[in-house]
C-alpha cells in the first residue's frame, strides 16, 4: 500500500495548473486564485493620518501638563487641513490627514475643551497616534503574490491599494457522479436494499466550497456501458471527474474497466483509515485531450476524508495555488485509543471546553454523524496507541475544507 504522502506526491507531480485566466471584479473574486500578482500603485496610508479623535499639535508647544492652546481649525476625515500655526492645536478626527507642522496627536480624553481653546492634560510624545504614510504598504510593493487564494481580508488588501479588478485562474470544472443501483435521492421512496445518496450532497458541497464549478451527473447504473457513457459525457468540458463508489474489484464495480476502456487508471491502496481505495487516471475527450479522473470509496466518511486529503490538493493545484499540506495543531487527547490500526488513522474528534479533544464513540467509515459532530480529525500515525493526556496532531475541518 502507498502512504498518503506518497499518493499525494504522485498526484501533484502529474497535475499542471490550468492555463486559462480571466479578469474579474475584486467584488466577485472571493475564493479565486490569483494568476497575476497584485502590486500597490500608492502608499497606504497615502498621507500621515490620525488613529484617534483628538487634537493635532506641536510637542514643543506643550512642555508641561495643562497648557492651553487656541484651536485654529477643525479637520474631519476626508478634509485636508491648513498647515498648523505655531502655538495652536487642530481639532482632528480618526482617519483625517495630519496637518503639516503637527508632530503628535493627543486623544480627546486627555484634553478639556475651553471655548475656542483646548487644555492639554498630558505631555505628548513625538509621533504619538500618527499613522505614517506608507507604514502599511509602500508604493510599488507586491501585496498579494500569484497563487494566493483570495480570502475576505485579501480582497480588502487588494482594494486598499486600488485594485478594482484582478487576474485570476479560471474556475476548475469538476464533473461528479455516483455509481450504485442501491442509491436513491432524498424524497424518493426507499425500497428494500436501497439507501439515500449522501455522498452526492457531501462531495458537491466540497467542490463548490473550493470555488469550483460542479457539473453534477447524478447516479449512474451499475452497468459497464452506462459507466462508460457517463465518463465520456463527464470528460467533455470538465477538468476533473470525481466519482464515489465502484472502485473495488467486485463483479458490480465497473469503474475500473470503464476508465481503462476510455483512458487509463491506476487503482491505489492507500495506507489510511478510513479511505483505503483511491483511483486516479485520465479519460479521453473527443478531441484527443484528457480529463483527470479520481475515484473515491463509497462509504460516506471514507469519501469525505479522501476528498479532503487527496482531491482538495489536486483542485487547488489545478487553479495554481501552492500545494501546502494542512497544518496540524498539537492538542491534548482527553481519550484513550488503545488498539490502533496498522494504517494511518484519521479519528473524528472535537475540541472541548477544557482545551483538549474528545473522540466520537463510533469511528466506523459509514457513520456520517461523526463528521458532523467533529470539528476535525486526529492524524494518528500507524500503530500509535493514544493514552489520555498524550499530545496528538489535530487537523481542523477549517484547514481541510476551505
Coordinates of C-alpha atoms in Angstrom, one line a residue:
X1 CA 0.0 0.0 0.0
X2 CA 1.1 3.6 -0.7
X3 CA 1.3 6.0 2.2
X4 CA -0.9 9.1 1.9
X5 CA 2.2 11.3 1.3
X6 CA 3.4 9.0 -1.5
X7 CA 0.0 9.1 -3.1
X8 CA -0.1 12.9 -2.8
X9 CA 3.3 13.2 -4.3
X10 CA 2.2 11.2 -7.4
X11 CA -1.0 13.1 -7.8
X12 CA 0.6 16.6 -7.6
X13 CA 3.6 15.7 -9.8
X14 CA 1.1 14.8 -12.5
X15 CA -1.1 17.9 -12.3
X16 CA -0.4 21.1 -14.2
X17 CA -2.2 24.4 -13.4
X18 CA -4.9 25.5 -15.9
X19 CA -3.5 27.9 -18.5
X20 CA -6.7 29.9 -18.9
X21 CA -7.1 33.1 -16.8
X22 CA -9.8 35.8 -16.6
X23 CA -10.2 39.2 -15.1
X24 CA -12.9 39.7 -12.5
X25 CA -14.1 42.5 -10.3
X26 CA -12.5 42.4 -6.9
X27 CA -16.1 42.3 -5.5
X28 CA -16.5 38.9 -7.2
X29 CA -13.1 37.3 -6.5
X30 CA -13.7 35.6 -3.2
X31 CA -12.1 32.1 -3.2
X32 CA -10.5 32.6 -6.6
X33 CA -6.8 32.1 -7.1
X34 CA -4.6 34.9 -8.3
X35 CA -2.9 34.3 -11.7
X36 CA -1.0 37.6 -11.5
X37 CA 0.5 39.3 -8.5
X38 CA -1.1 42.5 -7.1
X39 CA 1.3 45.4 -6.5
X40 CA 0.4 48.7 -5.0
X41 CA 0.1 51.9 -7.0
X42 CA 0.3 54.1 -3.9
X43 CA 1.4 54.4 -0.4
X44 CA -1.0 53.1 2.3
X45 CA -1.9 55.2 4.0
X46 CA -1.3 57.8 1.3
X47 CA -0.5 60.5 3.9
X48 CA 0.1 60.8 7.7
X49 CA -3.2 60.4 9.5
X50 CA -4.5 60.2 13.0
X51 CA -5.6 56.9 14.6
X52 CA -7.5 58.8 17.3
X53 CA -10.1 61.5 17.7
X54 CA -8.3 64.4 19.4
X55 CA -6.0 67.4 18.8
X56 CA -3.1 67.7 16.4
X57 CA -0.3 69.9 17.8
X58 CA 3.4 70.5 18.1
X59 CA 5.1 68.8 21.0
X60 CA 7.3 71.9 21.6
X61 CA 4.1 73.8 22.3
X62 CA 3.2 71.5 25.3
X63 CA 6.2 71.4 27.6
X64 CA 4.0 70.6 30.6
X65 CA 0.6 69.4 31.5
X66 CA -2.3 71.9 31.5
X67 CA -1.1 74.1 28.6
X68 CA -4.0 76.0 27.0
X69 CA -3.8 76.2 23.2
X70 CA -6.2 78.0 20.8
X71 CA -8.0 75.7 18.3
X72 CA -7.1 77.1 14.9
X73 CA -9.1 74.6 12.7
X74 CA -11.3 71.5 12.6
X75 CA -10.2 68.6 10.4
X76 CA -12.7 65.7 9.8
X77 CA -11.7 62.6 7.8
X78 CA -11.6 63.3 4.1
X79 CA -10.6 67.0 4.5
X80 CA -7.1 68.3 4.1
X81 CA -6.4 70.9 6.7
X82 CA -4.2 74.0 6.5
X83 CA -0.6 74.0 7.9
X84 CA -0.7 74.2 11.6
X85 CA 0.0 77.6 13.1
X86 CA 2.7 77.6 15.8
X87 CA 1.2 77.7 19.3
X88 CA -2.2 76.3 18.2
X89 CA -4.0 72.9 18.0
X90 CA -6.2 71.4 15.3
X91 CA -9.3 69.5 16.3
X92 CA -8.9 66.3 14.3
X93 CA -10.9 63.1 13.8
X94 CA -9.9 59.5 13.3
X95 CA -8.5 58.9 9.8
X96 CA -8.1 62.6 9.0
X97 CA -4.8 63.7 7.4
X98 CA -2.5 65.3 10.0
X99 CA -1.8 68.9 9.0
X100 CA 1.7 70.0 8.1
X101 CA 3.6 71.2 11.1
X102 CA 1.9 68.9 13.6
X103 CA 4.1 66.2 15.1
X104 CA 1.7 64.5 17.6
X105 CA -2.0 63.9 18.3
X106 CA -3.4 63.9 21.8
X107 CA -6.6 61.9 22.3
X108 CA -9.7 63.9 23.3
X109 CA -10.0 62.0 26.6
X110 CA -6.7 63.7 27.7
X111 CA -7.9 67.2 26.8
X112 CA -10.5 69.6 28.0
X113 CA -12.4 71.9 25.7
X114 CA -12.3 75.6 26.8
X115 CA -14.4 77.6 24.3
X116 CA -12.2 78.3 21.3
X117 CA -9.2 76.7 23.1
X118 CA -8.2 73.3 24.4
X119 CA -6.4 72.4 27.7
X120 CA -3.9 69.6 27.1
X121 CA -3.6 67.5 30.3
X122 CA -0.6 65.3 29.2
X123 CA 2.9 66.0 27.8
X124 CA 2.7 64.4 24.3
X125 CA 5.4 62.1 22.8
X126 CA 6.7 62.8 19.3
X127 CA 4.7 61.0 16.7
X128 CA 2.0 59.6 19.1
X129 CA -1.2 58.4 17.5
X130 CA 0.0 59.2 14.0
X131 CA -0.1 56.6 11.3
X132 CA 2.7 57.4 8.9
X133 CA 2.4 57.5 5.2
X134 CA 3.3 54.1 3.7
X135 CA 3.6 52.3 7.1
X136 CA 1.2 49.6 5.9
X137 CA 2.1 49.3 2.2
X138 CA 4.7 51.3 0.2
X139 CA 4.3 52.3 -3.4
X140 CA 5.3 49.5 -5.8
X141 CA 5.3 46.8 -3.1
X142 CA 3.8 43.4 -4.1
X143 CA 1.0 42.8 -1.6
X144 CA -0.5 39.5 -3.0
X145 CA 1.6 37.1 -5.0
X146 CA 0.3 34.9 -7.8
X147 CA -1.1 31.7 -6.4
X148 CA -2.8 33.4 -3.5
X149 CA -6.3 32.1 -2.8
X150 CA -8.4 35.1 -2.1
X151 CA -9.8 35.4 1.4
X152 CA -12.1 38.3 2.5
X153 CA -9.1 40.0 4.1
X154 CA -7.0 39.6 0.9
X155 CA -9.8 41.2 -1.1
X156 CA -9.7 44.1 1.4
X157 CA -6.0 44.5 0.9
X158 CA -6.4 44.4 -2.9
X159 CA -9.0 47.2 -2.6
X160 CA -6.8 49.2 -0.3
X161 CA -4.1 49.5 -3.0
X162 CA -6.7 50.5 -5.6
X163 CA -7.0 47.1 -7.4
X164 CA -10.6 47.2 -8.7
X165 CA -10.1 44.1 -11.0
X166 CA -7.9 41.0 -10.5
X167 CA -6.5 38.5 -12.9
X168 CA -7.4 35.0 -11.6
X169 CA -7.2 31.4 -12.8
X170 CA -10.3 30.1 -14.5
X171 CA -12.5 28.1 -12.1
X172 CA -11.8 24.4 -12.2
X173 CA -14.7 22.5 -13.8
X174 CA -15.5 19.2 -11.9
X175 CA -17.9 16.5 -13.1
X176 CA -19.4 14.4 -10.3
X177 CA -21.3 11.2 -10.4
X178 CA -22.1 8.3 -8.1
X179 CA -22.4 4.7 -9.0
X180 CA -24.7 2.1 -7.4
X181 CA -28.1 0.7 -8.1
X182 CA -28.8 0.9 -4.4
X183 CA -28.7 4.7 -4.4
X184 CA -31.8 6.8 -4.5
X185 CA -32.3 10.6 -3.9
X186 CA -33.9 12.0 -0.8
X187 CA -37.6 12.5 -1.3
X188 CA -37.9 9.2 -3.3
X189 CA -39.4 6.1 -1.8
X190 CA -36.7 4.0 -0.1
X191 CA -37.2 0.4 -1.4
X192 CA -35.7 -2.6 0.5
X193 CA -32.0 -2.7 0.0
X194 CA -31.8 0.9 -1.1
X195 CA -30.0 3.8 0.7
X196 CA -30.2 7.6 0.2
X197 CA -27.2 9.1 -1.7
X198 CA -25.5 11.2 0.9
X199 CA -22.1 11.3 -1.0
X200 CA -23.6 13.3 -3.8
X201 CA -24.5 16.1 -1.4
X202 CA -21.3 16.0 0.6
X203 CA -19.0 15.9 -2.4
X204 CA -21.0 18.5 -4.4
X205 CA -20.7 20.9 -1.4
X206 CA -17.0 20.3 -1.0
X207 CA -16.4 21.0 -4.7
X208 CA -18.4 24.2 -4.6
X209 CA -16.7 25.3 -1.3
X210 CA -13.4 25.3 -3.1
X211 CA -14.7 27.7 -5.7
X212 CA -15.1 25.2 -8.5
X213 CA -17.9 24.7 -11.0
X214 CA -19.6 21.4 -10.3
X215 CA -21.3 19.5 -13.2
X216 CA -23.5 17.0 -11.3
X217 CA -24.3 14.0 -13.4
X218 CA -26.3 12.2 -10.7
X219 CA -26.4 8.5 -10.2
X220 CA -25.1 6.1 -12.8
X221 CA -26.5 2.5 -13.0
X222 CA -24.2 -0.4 -12.2
X223 CA -23.6 -1.3 -15.9
X224 CA -20.3 -1.1 -17.9
X225 CA -22.0 0.6 -20.8
X226 CA -23.7 3.2 -18.7
X227 CA -20.5 3.9 -16.8
X228 CA -18.5 4.4 -20.0
X229 CA -21.2 6.7 -21.4
X230 CA -21.1 8.8 -18.2
X231 CA -17.3 9.1 -18.3
X232 CA -17.4 10.3 -21.9
X233 CA -20.0 12.9 -21.0
X234 CA -18.1 13.9 -17.9
X235 CA -14.8 14.4 -19.8
X236 CA -16.3 17.0 -22.2
X237 CA -15.8 20.4 -20.9
X238 CA -14.5 19.4 -17.4
X239 CA -11.0 19.3 -16.0
X240 CA -11.6 16.6 -13.3
X241 CA -14.0 13.8 -12.9
X242 CA -14.8 12.7 -9.3
X243 CA -16.8 9.6 -8.6
X244 CA -17.8 7.8 -5.4
X245 CA -18.3 4.1 -5.1
X246 CA -17.4 1.3 -7.6
X247 CA -13.6 1.4 -7.2
X248 CA -13.3 -2.0 -5.7
X249 CA -12.8 -5.2 -7.7
X250 CA -16.2 -6.8 -7.3
X251 CA -18.3 -8.0 -10.3
X252 CA -20.6 -5.0 -9.9
X253 CA -17.8 -2.5 -9.7
X254 CA -17.5 -1.2 -13.3
X255 CA -15.4 2.0 -12.9
X256 CA -12.0 0.4 -13.3
X257 CA -12.8 -1.4 -16.6
X258 CA -14.8 1.6 -17.8
X259 CA -11.9 4.1 -17.2
X260 CA -9.4 1.6 -18.7
X261 CA -11.6 1.5 -21.8
X262 CA -12.0 5.3 -22.0
X263 CA -8.4 6.3 -20.9
X264 CA -6.1 5.0 -18.2
X265 CA -6.5 4.2 -14.5
X266 CA -4.3 3.3 -11.5
X267 CA -6.1 1.8 -8.6
X268 CA -4.2 2.5 -5.4
X269 CA -4.5 1.1 -1.9
X270 CA -3.7 3.9 0.5
X271 CA -2.5 3.1 4.0
X272 CA -5.1 5.4 5.6
X273 CA -8.2 4.7 7.7
X274 CA -10.9 5.4 6.7
X275 CA -10.4 5.6 2.9
X276 CA -8.3 2.8 1.6
X277 CA -9.1 2.6 -2.1
X278 CA -8.3 5.6 -4.4
X279 CA -8.4 5.5 -8.2
X280 CA -6.5 8.1 -10.3
X281 CA -6.3 8.4 -14.1
X282 CA -7.4 10.1 -17.2
X283 CA -10.4 9.9 -19.5
X284 CA -10.0 10.8 -23.2
X285 CA -12.1 13.6 -24.7
X286 CA -13.4 13.6 -28.3
X287 CA -10.7 16.0 -29.4
X288 CA -7.9 13.7 -28.0
X289 CA -7.1 15.7 -24.9
X290 CA -7.8 14.2 -21.4
X291 CA -9.7 15.0 -18.3
X292 CA -8.3 13.9 -15.0
X293 CA -10.2 11.2 -13.1
X294 CA -10.3 10.4 -9.3
X295 CA -12.5 7.6 -7.9
X296 CA -13.3 7.7 -4.2
X297 CA -14.6 4.9 -2.0
X298 CA -18.3 4.7 -1.4
X299 CA -18.5 4.7 2.4
X300 CA -19.6 8.3 3.4
X301 CA -16.8 9.1 5.8
X302 CA -14.2 7.5 3.6
X303 CA -15.4 9.5 0.7
X304 CA -15.5 12.7 2.7
X305 CA -11.9 12.4 4.1
X306 CA -10.4 11.1 0.9
X307 CA -11.7 14.1 -0.9
X308 CA -10.4 16.5 1.8
X309 CA -7.0 14.9 1.9
X310 CA -6.4 13.9 -1.8
X311 CA -8.9 15.7 -4.1
X312 CA -8.7 19.1 -2.5
X313 CA -4.9 19.4 -3.1
X314 CA -5.4 18.4 -6.7
X315 CA -8.1 21.1 -7.2
X316 CA -6.0 23.8 -5.6
X317 CA -3.1 22.7 -7.8
X318 CA -5.2 23.0 -10.9
X319 CA -6.0 26.6 -10.0
X320 CA -2.4 27.4 -9.4
X321 CA -2.5 27.6 -5.6
X322 CA 0.6 26.2 -3.8
X323 CA 0.2 22.6 -2.6
X324 CA 0.7 23.3 1.1
X325 CA -0.1 20.5 3.5
X326 CA -2.8 21.2 6.0
X327 CA -1.3 22.5 9.3
X328 CA -1.8 20.2 12.3
X329 CA -2.0 21.7 15.8
X330 CA -0.7 19.8 18.8
X331 CA -3.5 19.2 21.2
X332 CA -4.1 17.1 24.3
X333 CA -6.1 13.9 23.9
X334 CA -8.8 13.5 26.6
X335 CA -9.5 9.9 25.5
X336 CA -7.8 6.6 25.2
X337 CA -7.2 4.8 21.9
X338 CA -5.6 1.5 22.9
X339 CA -5.9 -0.5 19.7
X340 CA -4.5 1.5 16.8
X341 CA -4.7 0.3 13.2
X342 CA -1.6 -0.6 11.2
X343 CA -2.8 2.2 8.8
X344 CA -2.5 5.9 9.4
X345 CA -5.8 6.8 11.1
X346 CA -7.9 10.0 10.9
X347 CA -10.0 9.9 14.1
X348 CA -13.1 12.2 14.3
X349 CA -12.7 14.4 17.3
X350 CA -13.7 17.8 18.6
X351 CA -12.3 20.4 21.0
X352 CA -13.8 20.6 24.4
X353 CA -14.1 23.4 27.0
X354 CA -11.0 22.2 28.9
X355 CA -8.8 22.7 25.9
X356 CA -8.5 19.1 25.0
X357 CA -10.0 16.7 22.4
X358 CA -13.0 14.4 22.8
X359 CA -13.3 11.4 20.5
X360 CA -16.5 10.4 18.7
X361 CA -17.5 7.0 20.1
X362 CA -18.1 5.2 16.7
X363 CA -15.2 5.6 14.3
X364 CA -16.8 3.5 11.5
X365 CA -16.4 4.7 8.0
X366 CA -20.2 4.5 7.5
X367 CA -21.1 6.8 10.4
X368 CA -21.5 10.2 8.8
X369 CA -22.8 11.7 12.1
X370 CA -19.2 11.6 13.3
X371 CA -18.1 14.1 10.6
X372 CA -20.9 16.5 11.7
X373 CA -20.3 16.1 15.4
X374 CA -16.5 16.6 15.0
X375 CA -14.7 19.8 14.1
X376 CA -11.6 18.0 12.9
X377 CA -9.6 14.8 12.9
X378 CA -6.7 13.4 14.9
X379 CA -3.9 12.5 12.5
X380 CA -2.7 9.3 14.2
X381 CA 0.4 7.5 12.8
X382 CA 0.1 3.8 12.0
X383 CA 0.3 1.6 15.1
X384 CA 0.3 4.5 17.5
X385 CA -1.7 3.9 20.7
X386 CA -3.1 7.0 22.4
X387 CA -3.4 7.5 26.2
X388 CA -5.4 10.2 27.9
X389 CA -3.1 13.2 28.3
X390 CA -0.9 12.4 25.2
X391 CA -0.3 15.2 22.7
X392 CA -1.7 14.4 19.3
X393 CA -1.8 16.1 15.9
X394 CA -5.2 17.7 15.2
X395 CA -6.3 18.8 11.7
X396 CA -9.3 21.1 11.9
X397 CA -12.0 21.0 9.3
X398 CA -11.4 24.7 8.8
X399 CA -8.0 23.6 7.4
X400 CA -9.2 20.6 5.4
X401 CA -12.4 22.0 3.9
X402 CA -11.5 25.6 2.8

